[in-house]
Amino acid sequence: MRSFREALSAGTLALLPLLLLTACGGGGDAADSSASAEEEAREPATAGPPADAADGEAGAPVTPAEYYAEHPEFFREANPEDLPADLSWEDGMDQPVFASPEAVRGGTLRSFLLNFPPTVRLVGPDSNHSFRSALLDDNAVSLVARHPETGRFFAALAEEWAVLPDQQTVVYRLREDATFSDGEPVRTEDFFYLFYFMQSPHIQAPWYNNWYSTEYNGITRYDDRTFAIHLSTPKPEPLEFASVRPVPAHFYGTLQPDWVPGHQWKFEPTTGPYELLPENIQHGRSLRLTRVEDWWANDHKFYRHRFNPAAKHYAIVRDLNIAFERFKKGEFDLFGLTLPEYWYERSAEAEPFQRGLIRKAVFYNQRPRPSIGLWINEDQGYLADPLIRRGIAHAMDFDRVIEKHFRGDYARLQGTSDGFGAFTHPDLAARPFDINRARELFAEAGFDQPGPDGILRNADGDRLSFTVTVSQGPREEVLQILREEARKAGLELNILSLEPTSAFKQILEKQHQIAFSGWNTSLPYPRYWEGFHSANAGRPQTNNITNTDDPGLDALIERYRASTSREEKIALAHQLEERVHEEAVFIPGYYVPFYRVAYWRWIHFPEHFDVRLSQGAGQYGLLWIDQEERSRILAERRGDSTYENDVLVYDRYAPDQP
Amino acid sequence: MNPITRRRLQHFRSLKRGYWSFLIFAAIILVAALAELWINQRAIVVSYDGRLYFPTYASQYSGEEFGQDYPYEANYRALKEQFAAPGNPNWVLMPLIPYGPDESVYREGSFPPYPPSARTQHYLGTDPLGRDVLARLVYGFRIALGFSLGLMACTYLLAILIGCAMGYFGGWFDLTGQRLMEIWTNIPFLYVVIILASTIPPAVGAPARIGALLAVMVIFNWIAMANYMRTAAYRERARDYIAAARVIGAGPLRIIFRHLLPNTLSIVVTFIPFTVVAGITALTALDFLGFGIPPPTPSWGELLQQGTNRLDAPWIVASTFVAMVVVLTLVTFIGEGIREAFDPKKFSYFR
């Protein structure tokens, strides 16, 4: 599923800050604006023309069979006997179960969305909205899935898999009983179809077109349930890329030029537990996902006792304040409380919280942290000077932001690759706020004369003043605090706050001086090529928004990319992180080491509440509803019964340092 | 001053509501213009080692100049406390409200927004960033009013020029002018502002950005006024005094500015207060949406936005709301007074 997530975030990631309040898993992330606003990707945003599809006669419908025949080098047919003999099949089933056996099925989980999704198509224009995670990423089941505690894979749609020694081919055998939500079995054809679909110009998704034609080298069919996915290059963890989801061939058939408008409100049959039936789409008002009857994975070791509610109802509430009021009335089951004012004042005063009818929980997770911070464009005037960049780093008082604005709840990011386990540099730390050190560095760079406004100047009379581009929203406030403190170091930051799409466009076109932004990062390991290789410098629409262009760094990155050994890769990642720190093109900001949620008493969670990689309550479908308790508590609401109302803290995965 | 204008002004004075509103509004403007002297984090006077310092309008004094160990601007509130120690001959005179509009003040153990309190001298409380609401209201008012007056002046200049020319010349000039105006009114203003905001390169400073915003608003605001001026000019040019002026040999420019304009001035004067109000509300709305003046410039729109997001801190939205109501009501009363005083049905003359 990883490739989808990346595609999802990279394709039109600018949209995400706009739709920043996802209701992923029943409002788990709602109100998590400062965190989910960072959901931006690490993949290059560039979208080249599809290698295969675009040179065909775009526009004329081609049937899948014709398409496979036209591209025999990609769509390979073979016989079961052709399977390599000494395959070592794996299924990852030895890992521990993470769902709670006490979970009960049934009930409706009610939450809200701030916007009605523009479409329920899973790809194509406008499909990259926040609700898509509920439709796709947290729902559909791929060939294999990452265990959210151990981080290793287990077989999902596949019964078992085998990685070939070349580290770029994975053979799968599908489960006999795997079906789509419309009852059709999942077969090899649906994976052939995936590539036909994703390479087609009719889906109007250039990023997908590109990804599925360049990252994959082909697919081989051995029989109806056995096939191999071939990657273009060897990878240390090929499963990450080779685990794809099937696209139902029987549902779409031959793609037509009007595919995009024709499927605006048609939800494709899914392999996941919830489906969106046409009668459950109330335009502009609500959406309701219902559980697939006799879901094929009901008895799968890692899908049992999960996705317990019989339905998930999402009402559209366009204002967070109103949504919170309705939550307090019991109209919604969950409410994300990552924003400090909701977590503290706004919930403290409310009666249902005081009486313990609503509980508050904080769950510390452990996952790659979005790299939120200041990205400095090396190609802009004085910012080319590393002394200036290091000086700016010392002039940014992120500790004050964390301490005062985020009330000490968030933590300082130390580099570009935090939260990657062994890949994270063990002792490299972000430059601390130190005005004297900053002034020394600025003086070394020639800025040593304070002007009448307190801002430093150099011999030419140029002021030490830079503009920071930021998306409108919570980060603007952070920047205003940084700006006030930076003045003490004689540095002026002008704030250019743009509507998110414009801000993102400006940054991708490298027109910014400094960008206050963040990329979403994803397992298995940090990426440097996209963000720091000279191949992406000075070109618009790539992720190298710092325009870093350094031959030494390039060589390291190329070795890192080519390496297929985990140990070597870790060592190289540490070296790379040191170089990036040296360059000082990225000033690490902060990260949220947890998610916080409020929920009515009738919602129950497993003993450990959630899993290590979880981003929000409900993402992994571990909660359940006690319907009897629900009617009882709703009846008691008018009375004066009280329960314990202490805050539940699950800090198994809390960072060591305070 | 010609006798008619004098009579009109006298009449305006006799309209109690409008006149008093005018006086109060003038007083508010005066007080706001001198905001640095009573709302500021900089001291009014510092006496240090026998020398007097006046930091309000001067360039920054660093902490080192007052014997502190930091190189950035002196923290006068801290200085005041330090100098207040017994036996210290130095002293600091702070303004009534010792906070600047951009300054975040955090207190130990609690988090902003802080409620109004006379003890901490945050008389209207603080916003979520710990900045004084009153300071932001006053400085924001000053900026909005200045912006609005500038907007009005530019808009009227353009509108009078084009409107009068269209009315006076008539014919094809009027016809094409009107069509162009019709086309122009169909361009969505907000889109242009959004596009503008994103296309100005980041290196351009805040003053130039505000200038560009002003220019866009002028370009979209002159049309309504130009229509009025065109109609008035049409009406006036048929009168005998214009014909007489033409017979004497006056050129079009002289006729427009010496004869036509004074006789249509009552329209302009009547509209001024309402245009000022519209300017303030437009800027507030744009700031609310995030397309106005760049942060951290204090603005009412930003306050309203913070206030509506933080209804648990009602002093933010309440203060801003009351301030808006007061200002808009005062200006509307003034406008009504002026309209009545300048009613051409009451006093008019032909020159």
mmCIF file of C-alpha atoms in Angstrom, chain B residues 23-345:
data_model
loop_
_atom_site.group_PDB
_atom_site.id
_atom_site.type_symbol
_atom_site.label_atom_id
_atom_site.label_comp_id
_atom_site.label_asym_id
_atom_site.label_seq_id
_atom_site.Cartn_x
_atom_site.Cartn_y
_atom_site.Cartn_z
ATOM 1 C CA LEU B 23 -16.340 65.198 17.045
ATOM 2 C CA ILE B 24 -16.018 61.827 18.721
ATOM 3 C CA PHE B 25 -14.639 60.248 15.577
ATOM 4 C CA ALA B 26 -12.127 63.066 15.166
ATOM 5 C CA ALA B 27 -11.039 62.550 18.762
ATOM 6 C CA ILE B 28 -10.616 58.810 18.177
ATOM 7 C CA ILE B 29 -8.486 59.462 15.135
ATOM 8 C CA LEU B 30 -6.331 61.923 17.042
ATOM 9 C CA VAL B 31 -5.826 59.518 19.906
ATOM 10 C CA ALA B 32 -5.067 56.657 17.531
ATOM 11 C CA ALA B 33 -2.599 58.811 15.614
ATOM 12 C CA LEU B 34 -0.623 59.248 18.818
ATOM 13 C CA ALA B 35 -0.912 55.567 19.785
ATOM 14 C CA GLU B 36 2.858 55.201 20.179
ATOM 15 C CA LEU B 37 2.697 57.495 23.198
ATOM 16 C CA TRP B 38 0.151 55.528 25.157
ATOM 17 C CA ILE B 39 0.268 51.968 23.823
ATOM 18 C CA ASN B 40 3.825 50.855 23.325
ATOM 19 C CA GLN B 41 6.403 48.473 24.649
ATOM 20 C CA ARG B 42 8.917 51.311 24.380
ATOM 21 C CA ALA B 43 9.192 53.741 27.251
ATOM 22 C CA ILE B 44 8.247 57.403 26.852
ATOM 23 C CA VAL B 45 11.221 58.614 28.882
ATOM 24 C CA VAL B 46 14.165 56.761 30.359
ATOM 25 C CA SER B 47 16.529 58.456 32.737
ATOM 26 C CA TYR B 48 19.769 56.525 32.850
ATOM 27 C CA ASP B 49 23.044 57.746 34.341
ATOM 28 C CA GLY B 50 21.804 61.306 34.335
ATOM 29 C CA ARG B 51 20.860 61.294 30.663
ATOM 30 C CA LEU B 52 17.323 61.344 29.339
ATOM 31 C CA TYR B 53 16.297 59.008 26.516
ATOM 32 C CA PHE B 54 13.113 59.234 24.449
ATOM 33 C CA PRO B 55 12.804 55.895 22.670
ATOM 34 C CA THR B 56 9.265 56.288 21.328
ATOM 35 C CA TYR B 57 10.029 57.695 17.911
ATOM 36 C CA ALA B 58 13.811 57.337 17.948
ATOM 37 C CA SER B 59 15.865 54.473 16.585
ATOM 38 C CA GLN B 60 16.291 51.423 18.786
ATOM 39 C CA TYR B 61 18.387 51.513 21.917
ATOM 40 C CA SER B 62 19.972 48.183 22.645
ATOM 41 C CA GLY B 63 19.947 46.661 26.093
ATOM 42 C CA GLU B 64 23.671 47.338 26.384
ATOM 43 C CA GLU B 65 23.088 51.066 26.358
ATOM 44 C CA PHE B 66 21.219 50.727 29.625
ATOM 45 C CA GLY B 67 23.791 48.495 31.208
ATOM 46 C CA GLN B 68 22.094 45.208 30.307
ATOM 47 C CA ASP B 69 23.856 42.191 28.893
ATOM 48 C CA TYR B 70 21.923 41.712 25.681
ATOM 49 C CA PRO B 71 22.557 43.314 22.300
ATOM 50 C CA TYR B 72 18.952 43.597 21.131
ATOM 51 C CA GLU B 73 16.347 46.221 21.854
ATOM 52 C CA ALA B 74 15.975 47.091 25.498
ATOM 53 C CA ASN B 75 13.083 45.542 27.365
ATOM 54 C CA TYR B 76 11.714 48.655 29.038
ATOM 55 C CA ARG B 77 9.235 46.853 31.249
ATOM 56 C CA ALA B 78 12.078 44.832 32.762
ATOM 57 C CA LEU B 79 14.187 47.973 33.035
ATOM 58 C CA LYS B 80 11.443 49.721 34.911
ATOM 59 C CA GLU B 81 11.256 46.964 37.478
ATOM 60 C CA GLN B 82 15.011 46.912 37.830
ATOM 61 C CA PHE B 83 15.289 50.681 38.229
ATOM 62 C CA ALA B 84 12.493 50.737 40.755
ATOM 63 C CA ALA B 85 14.792 49.067 43.268
ATOM 64 C CA PRO B 86 15.427 51.348 46.227
ATOM 65 C CA GLY B 87 18.461 53.573 45.832
ATOM 66 C CA ASN B 88 18.551 53.309 42.060
ATOM 67 C CA PRO B 89 18.634 56.853 40.666
ATOM 68 C CA ASN B 90 17.431 55.763 37.193
ATOM 69 C CA TRP B 91 13.818 55.665 36.216
ATOM 70 C CA VAL B 92 11.542 54.712 33.331
ATOM 71 C CA LEU B 93 8.218 56.250 32.387
ATOM 72 C CA MET B 94 6.130 53.670 30.571
ATOM 73 C CA PRO B 95 3.060 54.397 28.464
ATOM 74 C CA LEU B 96 -0.390 53.736 29.894
ATOM 75 C CA ILE B 97 -0.451 50.338 28.187
ATOM 76 C CA PRO B 98 3.104 49.034 28.145
ATOM 77 C CA TYR B 99 2.683 46.521 25.305
ATOM 78 C CA GLY B 100 3.341 46.735 21.599
ATOM 79 C CA PRO B 101 0.939 45.364 19.024
ATOM 80 C CA ASP B 102 3.293 42.635 17.762
ATOM 81 C CA GLU B 103 4.713 41.578 21.070
ATOM 82 C CA SER B 104 3.868 38.148 22.486
ATOM 83 C CA VAL B 105 3.869 38.108 26.257
ATOM 84 C CA TYR B 106 3.665 34.748 27.984
ATOM 85 C CA ARG B 107 3.182 34.235 31.665
ATOM 86 C CA GLU B 108 4.658 31.446 33.722
ATOM 87 C CA GLY B 109 2.294 28.589 34.266
ATOM 88 C CA SER B 110 -0.541 29.673 32.034
ATOM 89 C CA PHE B 111 -1.141 30.068 28.353
ATOM 90 C CA PRO B 112 -2.740 32.742 26.205
ATOM 91 C CA PRO B 113 -5.278 34.019 25.369
ATOM 92 C CA TYR B 114 -5.315 35.765 28.736
ATOM 93 C CA PRO B 115 -8.542 37.397 29.892
ATOM 94 C CA PRO B 116 -8.780 41.155 30.461
ATOM 95 C CA SER B 117 -7.085 42.249 33.632
ATOM 96 C CA ALA B 118 -6.180 45.674 35.008
ATOM 97 C CA ARG B 119 -3.389 44.181 37.069
ATOM 98 C CA THR B 120 -1.435 42.968 34.061
ATOM 99 C CA GLN B 121 -2.518 46.057 32.130
ATOM 100 C CA HIS B 122 -4.077 43.949 29.378
ATOM 101 C CA TYR B 123 -7.326 45.901 29.565
ATOM 102 C CA LEU B 124 -8.989 43.915 26.784
ATOM 103 C CA GLY B 125 -7.057 40.729 27.320
ATOM 104 C CA THR B 126 -4.694 39.115 24.828
ATOM 105 C CA ASP B 127 -5.069 37.119 21.656
ATOM 106 C CA PRO B 128 -3.969 33.457 21.364
ATOM 107 C CA LEU B 129 -0.392 34.574 20.750
ATOM 108 C CA GLY B 130 -0.280 36.635 23.931
ATOM 109 C CA ARG B 131 -0.526 39.993 22.172
ATOM 110 C CA ASP B 132 -2.518 42.814 23.702
ATOM 111 C CA VAL B 133 -5.952 43.047 22.076
ATOM 112 C CA LEU B 134 -6.355 46.767 22.745
ATOM 113 C CA ALA B 135 -2.973 47.504 21.184
ATOM 114 C CA ARG B 136 -3.867 45.483 18.118
ATOM 115 C CA LEU B 137 -7.267 47.126 17.889
ATOM 116 C CA VAL B 138 -5.843 50.640 17.999
ATOM 117 C CA TYR B 139 -2.936 50.024 15.661
ATOM 118 C CA GLY B 140 -5.158 47.983 13.402
ATOM 119 C CA PHE B 141 -7.715 50.786 13.305
ATOM 120 C CA ARG B 142 -5.034 53.257 12.335
ATOM 121 C CA ILE B 143 -3.848 51.089 9.482
ATOM 122 C CA ALA B 144 -7.353 50.298 8.285
ATOM 123 C CA LEU B 145 -8.377 53.960 8.399
ATOM 124 C CA GLY B 146 -5.236 55.106 6.624
ATOM 125 C CA PHE B 147 -5.735 52.415 4.017
ATOM 126 C CA SER B 148 -9.366 53.334 3.647
ATOM 127 C CA LEU B 149 -8.654 57.049 3.249
ATOM 128 C CA GLY B 150 -5.970 56.316 0.694
ATOM 129 C CA LEU B 151 -8.344 54.006 -1.113
ATOM 130 C CA MET B 152 -11.046 56.670 -1.113
ATOM 131 C CA ALA B 153 -8.753 59.403 -2.409
ATOM 132 C CA CYS B 154 -7.449 57.271 -5.278
ATOM 133 C CA THR B 155 -10.861 55.864 -6.129
ATOM 134 C CA TYR B 156 -12.509 59.266 -6.218
ATOM 135 C CA LEU B 157 -9.781 60.830 -8.273
ATOM 136 C CA LEU B 158 -10.149 58.135 -10.901
ATOM 137 C CA ALA B 159 -13.933 58.044 -10.696
ATOM 138 C CA ILE B 160 -14.380 61.806 -10.936
ATOM 139 C CA LEU B 161 -11.983 62.086 -13.813
ATOM 140 C CA ILE B 162 -13.490 59.308 -15.877
ATOM 141 C CA GLY B 163 -17.110 59.840 -14.822
ATOM 142 C CA CYS B 164 -17.123 63.559 -15.517
ATOM 143 C CA ALA B 165 -15.331 63.095 -18.817
ATOM 144 C CA MET B 166 -17.887 60.525 -19.910
ATOM 145 C CA GLY B 167 -20.795 62.675 -18.876
ATOM 146 C CA TYR B 168 -19.366 65.842 -20.297
ATOM 147 C CA PHE B 169 -18.223 64.531 -23.666
ATOM 148 C CA GLY B 170 -20.986 61.967 -24.091
ATOM 149 C CA GLY B 171 -21.317 60.315 -27.505
ATOM 150 C CA TRP B 172 -19.005 57.481 -28.519
ATOM 151 C CA PHE B 173 -16.633 58.183 -25.648
ATOM 152 C CA ASP B 174 -19.437 57.641 -23.169
ATOM 153 C CA LEU B 175 -20.731 54.607 -25.042
ATOM 154 C CA THR B 176 -17.402 52.742 -25.195
ATOM 155 C CA GLY B 177 -16.588 53.808 -21.650
ATOM 156 C CA GLN B 178 -19.800 52.312 -20.389
ATOM 157 C CA ARG B 179 -19.260 49.032 -22.213
ATOM 158 C CA LEU B 180 -15.750 48.777 -20.828
ATOM 159 C CA MET B 181 -17.107 49.399 -17.348
ATOM 160 C CA GLU B 182 -19.694 46.683 -17.793
ATOM 161 C CA ILE B 183 -17.031 44.219 -18.819
ATOM 162 C CA TRP B 184 -14.824 45.327 -15.962
ATOM 163 C CA THR B 185 -17.511 44.811 -13.334
ATOM 164 C CA ASN B 186 -17.741 41.173 -14.353
ATOM 165 C CA ILE B 187 -14.184 40.370 -13.368
ATOM 166 C CA PRO B 188 -14.310 38.682 -9.952
ATOM 167 C CA PHE B 189 -12.436 40.874 -7.526
ATOM 168 C CA LEU B 190 -11.503 38.183 -5.054
ATOM 169 C CA TYR B 191 -9.798 36.036 -7.687
ATOM 170 C CA VAL B 192 -7.673 38.927 -8.782
ATOM 171 C CA VAL B 193 -6.636 39.538 -5.191
ATOM 172 C CA ILE B 194 -5.760 35.854 -4.734
ATOM 173 C CA ILE B 195 -3.779 35.758 -7.962
ATOM 174 C CA LEU B 196 -2.022 38.969 -7.048
ATOM 175 C CA ALA B 197 -1.121 37.680 -3.607
ATOM 176 C CA SER B 198 0.508 34.594 -5.078
ATOM 177 C CA THR B 199 2.320 36.163 -8.019
ATOM 178 C CA ILE B 200 4.202 38.947 -6.256
ATOM 179 C CA PRO B 201 7.704 37.586 -5.670
ATOM 180 C CA PRO B 202 8.592 36.925 -2.034
ATOM 181 C CA ALA B 203 11.424 39.462 -2.081
ATOM 182 C CA VAL B 204 8.910 42.305 -2.409
ATOM 183 C CA GLY B 205 8.419 43.977 0.958
ATOM 184 C CA ALA B 206 5.244 44.572 2.891
ATOM 185 C CA PRO B 207 4.734 48.252 1.879
ATOM 186 C CA ALA B 208 4.802 47.328 -1.807
ATOM 187 C CA ARG B 209 2.325 44.524 -1.133
ATOM 188 C CA ILE B 210 -0.058 46.861 0.607
ATOM 189 C CA GLY B 211 0.373 49.278 -2.298
ATOM 190 C CA ALA B 212 -0.498 46.557 -4.775
ATOM 191 C CA LEU B 213 -3.572 45.594 -2.775
ATOM 192 C CA LEU B 214 -4.624 49.235 -2.702
ATOM 193 C CA ALA B 215 -4.144 49.511 -6.457
ATOM 194 C CA VAL B 216 -6.292 46.442 -7.100
ATOM 195 C CA MET B 217 -9.025 47.706 -4.837
ATOM 196 C CA VAL B 218 -8.966 51.102 -6.551
ATOM 197 C CA ILE B 219 -9.176 49.462 -9.943
ATOM 198 C CA PHE B 220 -12.283 47.584 -8.878
ATOM 199 C CA ASN B 221 -13.928 50.299 -6.813
ATOM 200 C CA TRP B 222 -14.047 53.335 -9.046
ATOM 201 C CA ILE B 223 -16.856 52.138 -11.276
ATOM 202 C CA ALA B 224 -19.824 52.781 -8.999
ATOM 203 C CA MET B 225 -18.686 56.284 -8.212
ATOM 204 C CA ALA B 226 -17.885 56.968 -11.846
ATOM 205 C CA ASN B 227 -21.460 56.100 -12.744
ATOM 206 C CA TYR B 228 -22.812 58.689 -10.332
ATOM 207 C CA MET B 229 -20.403 61.305 -11.581
ATOM 208 C CA ARG B 230 -21.288 60.531 -15.164
ATOM 209 C CA THR B 231 -24.996 61.020 -14.487
ATOM 210 C CA ALA B 232 -24.375 64.225 -12.605
ATOM 211 C CA ALA B 233 -22.153 65.577 -15.339
ATOM 212 C CA TYR B 234 -24.753 64.670 -17.941
ATOM 213 C CA ARG B 235 -27.352 66.612 -16.067
ATOM 214 C CA GLU B 236 -25.175 69.601 -15.375
ATOM 215 C CA ARG B 237 -23.712 70.045 -18.809
ATOM 216 C CA ALA B 238 -27.149 70.791 -20.243
ATOM 217 C CA ARG B 239 -27.510 73.752 -17.916
ATOM 218 C CA ASP B 240 -27.112 77.306 -19.062
ATOM 219 C CA TYR B 241 -24.038 78.108 -17.008
ATOM 220 C CA ILE B 242 -22.069 75.423 -18.761
ATOM 221 C CA ALA B 243 -23.248 76.694 -22.128
ATOM 222 C CA ALA B 244 -22.262 80.197 -21.050
ATOM 223 C CA ALA B 245 -18.834 79.047 -20.019
ATOM 224 C CA ARG B 246 -18.420 77.327 -23.329
ATOM 225 C CA VAL B 247 -19.476 80.450 -25.211
ATOM 226 C CA ILE B 248 -16.909 82.482 -23.340
ATOM 227 C CA GLY B 249 -14.342 80.036 -24.680
ATOM 228 C CA ALA B 250 -13.446 77.887 -21.670
ATOM 229 C CA GLY B 251 -11.784 74.542 -22.502
ATOM 230 C CA PRO B 252 -13.236 71.197 -21.387
ATOM 231 C CA LEU B 253 -10.778 70.730 -18.512
ATOM 232 C CA ARG B 254 -11.540 74.163 -17.125
ATOM 233 C CA ILE B 255 -15.255 73.589 -17.446
ATOM 234 C CA ILE B 256 -15.073 70.196 -15.733
ATOM 235 C CA PHE B 257 -12.951 71.274 -12.824
ATOM 236 C CA ARG B 258 -14.033 74.906 -12.341
ATOM 237 C CA HIS B 259 -17.722 74.703 -13.117
ATOM 238 C CA LEU B 260 -18.985 71.154 -13.252
ATOM 239 C CA LEU B 261 -17.191 69.670 -10.283
ATOM 240 C CA PRO B 262 -18.142 72.273 -7.647
ATOM 241 C CA ASN B 263 -21.764 71.791 -8.560
ATOM 242 C CA THR B 264 -21.639 68.043 -8.248
ATOM 243 C CA LEU B 265 -19.488 68.062 -5.154
ATOM 244 C CA SER B 266 -22.388 67.362 -2.860
ATOM 245 C CA ILE B 267 -22.562 63.846 -4.347
ATOM 246 C CA VAL B 268 -18.908 63.262 -3.618
ATOM 247 C CA VAL B 269 -19.093 64.668 -0.101
ATOM 248 C CA THR B 270 -22.159 62.619 0.679
ATOM 249 C CA PHE B 271 -20.487 59.410 -0.349
ATOM 250 C CA ILE B 272 -17.204 59.940 1.479
ATOM 251 C CA PRO B 273 -18.168 58.533 4.890
ATOM 252 C CA PHE B 274 -19.809 55.498 3.355
ATOM 253 C CA THR B 275 -16.774 54.833 1.207
ATOM 254 C CA VAL B 276 -14.557 55.024 4.276
ATOM 255 C CA VAL B 277 -16.770 52.493 6.012
ATOM 256 C CA ALA B 278 -16.738 50.267 2.951
ATOM 257 C CA GLY B 279 -12.959 50.502 2.824
ATOM 258 C CA ILE B 280 -12.569 49.449 6.454
ATOM 259 C CA THR B 281 -15.001 46.557 6.098
ATOM 260 C CA ALA B 282 -13.451 45.420 2.825
ATOM 261 C CA LEU B 283 -9.992 45.334 4.367
ATOM 262 C CA THR B 284 -11.312 43.572 7.443
ATOM 263 C CA ALA B 285 -13.046 40.997 5.273
ATOM 264 C CA LEU B 286 -9.929 40.423 3.199
ATOM 265 C CA ASP B 287 -7.822 40.041 6.330
ATOM 266 C CA PHE B 288 -10.382 37.658 7.729
ATOM 267 C CA LEU B 289 -9.972 35.540 4.621
ATOM 268 C CA GLY B 290 -6.228 35.922 4.736
ATOM 269 C CA PHE B 291 -5.736 38.002 1.610
ATOM 270 C CA GLY B 292 -5.284 41.384 3.222
ATOM 271 C CA ILE B 293 -2.303 42.982 4.836
ATOM 272 C CA PRO B 294 0.529 40.525 5.576
ATOM 273 C CA PRO B 295 0.950 39.289 9.164
ATOM 274 C CA PRO B 296 1.920 40.238 11.818
ATOM 275 C CA THR B 297 0.501 43.669 10.940
ATOM 276 C CA PRO B 298 -2.350 44.227 13.386
ATOM 277 C CA SER B 299 -5.719 44.001 11.730
ATOM 278 C CA TRP B 300 -9.336 43.755 12.738
ATOM 279 C CA GLY B 301 -9.966 40.971 10.286
ATOM 280 C CA GLU B 302 -7.279 38.843 11.891
ATOM 281 C CA LEU B 303 -8.702 39.602 15.344
ATOM 282 C CA LEU B 304 -12.163 38.597 14.200
ATOM 283 C CA GLN B 305 -10.794 35.406 12.784
ATOM 284 C CA GLN B 306 -8.913 34.554 15.957
ATOM 285 C CA GLY B 307 -11.995 35.475 17.951
ATOM 286 C CA THR B 308 -14.363 33.269 16.011
ATOM 287 C CA ASN B 309 -11.918 30.380 16.261
ATOM 288 C CA ARG B 310 -11.562 30.896 19.969
ATOM 289 C CA LEU B 311 -15.075 31.449 21.211
ATOM 290 C CA ASP B 312 -13.834 30.251 24.575
ATOM 291 C CA ALA B 313 -11.967 33.582 24.767
ATOM 292 C CA PRO B 314 -14.932 35.879 24.139
ATOM 293 C CA TRP B 315 -13.021 39.082 24.859
ATOM 294 C CA ILE B 316 -11.276 38.913 21.502
ATOM 295 C CA VAL B 317 -14.345 38.734 19.343
ATOM 296 C CA ALA B 318 -16.372 40.976 21.673
ATOM 297 C CA SER B 319 -13.786 43.775 21.708
ATOM 298 C CA THR B 320 -13.378 43.694 17.967
ATOM 299 C CA PHE B 321 -17.083 43.512 17.373
ATOM 300 C CA VAL B 322 -17.801 46.467 19.672
ATOM 301 C CA ALA B 323 -14.990 48.478 18.104
ATOM 302 C CA MET B 324 -16.351 47.792 14.635
ATOM 303 C CA VAL B 325 -19.881 48.677 15.598
ATOM 304 C CA VAL B 326 -18.784 51.926 17.242
ATOM 305 C CA VAL B 327 -16.651 53.051 14.333
ATOM 306 C CA LEU B 328 -19.119 52.058 11.648
ATOM 307 C CA THR B 329 -22.033 53.653 13.527
ATOM 308 C CA LEU B 330 -20.154 56.886 14.073
ATOM 309 C CA VAL B 331 -19.161 57.115 10.447
ATOM 310 C CA THR B 332 -22.687 56.298 9.322
ATOM 311 C CA PHE B 333 -24.114 59.061 11.535
ATOM 312 C CA ILE B 334 -21.582 61.484 10.139
ATOM 313 C CA GLY B 335 -22.546 60.390 6.667
ATOM 314 C CA GLU B 336 -26.234 60.944 7.340
ATOM 315 C CA GLY B 337 -25.532 64.386 8.726
ATOM 316 C CA ILE B 338 -23.478 65.344 5.730
ATOM 317 C CA ARG B 339 -26.060 64.041 3.339
ATOM 318 C CA GLU B 340 -28.724 66.138 4.921
ATOM 319 C CA ALA B 341 -26.552 69.225 5.192
ATOM 320 C CA PHE B 342 -25.442 69.009 1.601
ATOM 321 C CA ASP B 343 -28.877 68.193 0.240
ATOM 322 C CA PRO B 344 -29.041 70.226 -2.967
ATOM 323 C CA LYS B 345 -32.778 70.649 -2.504
#
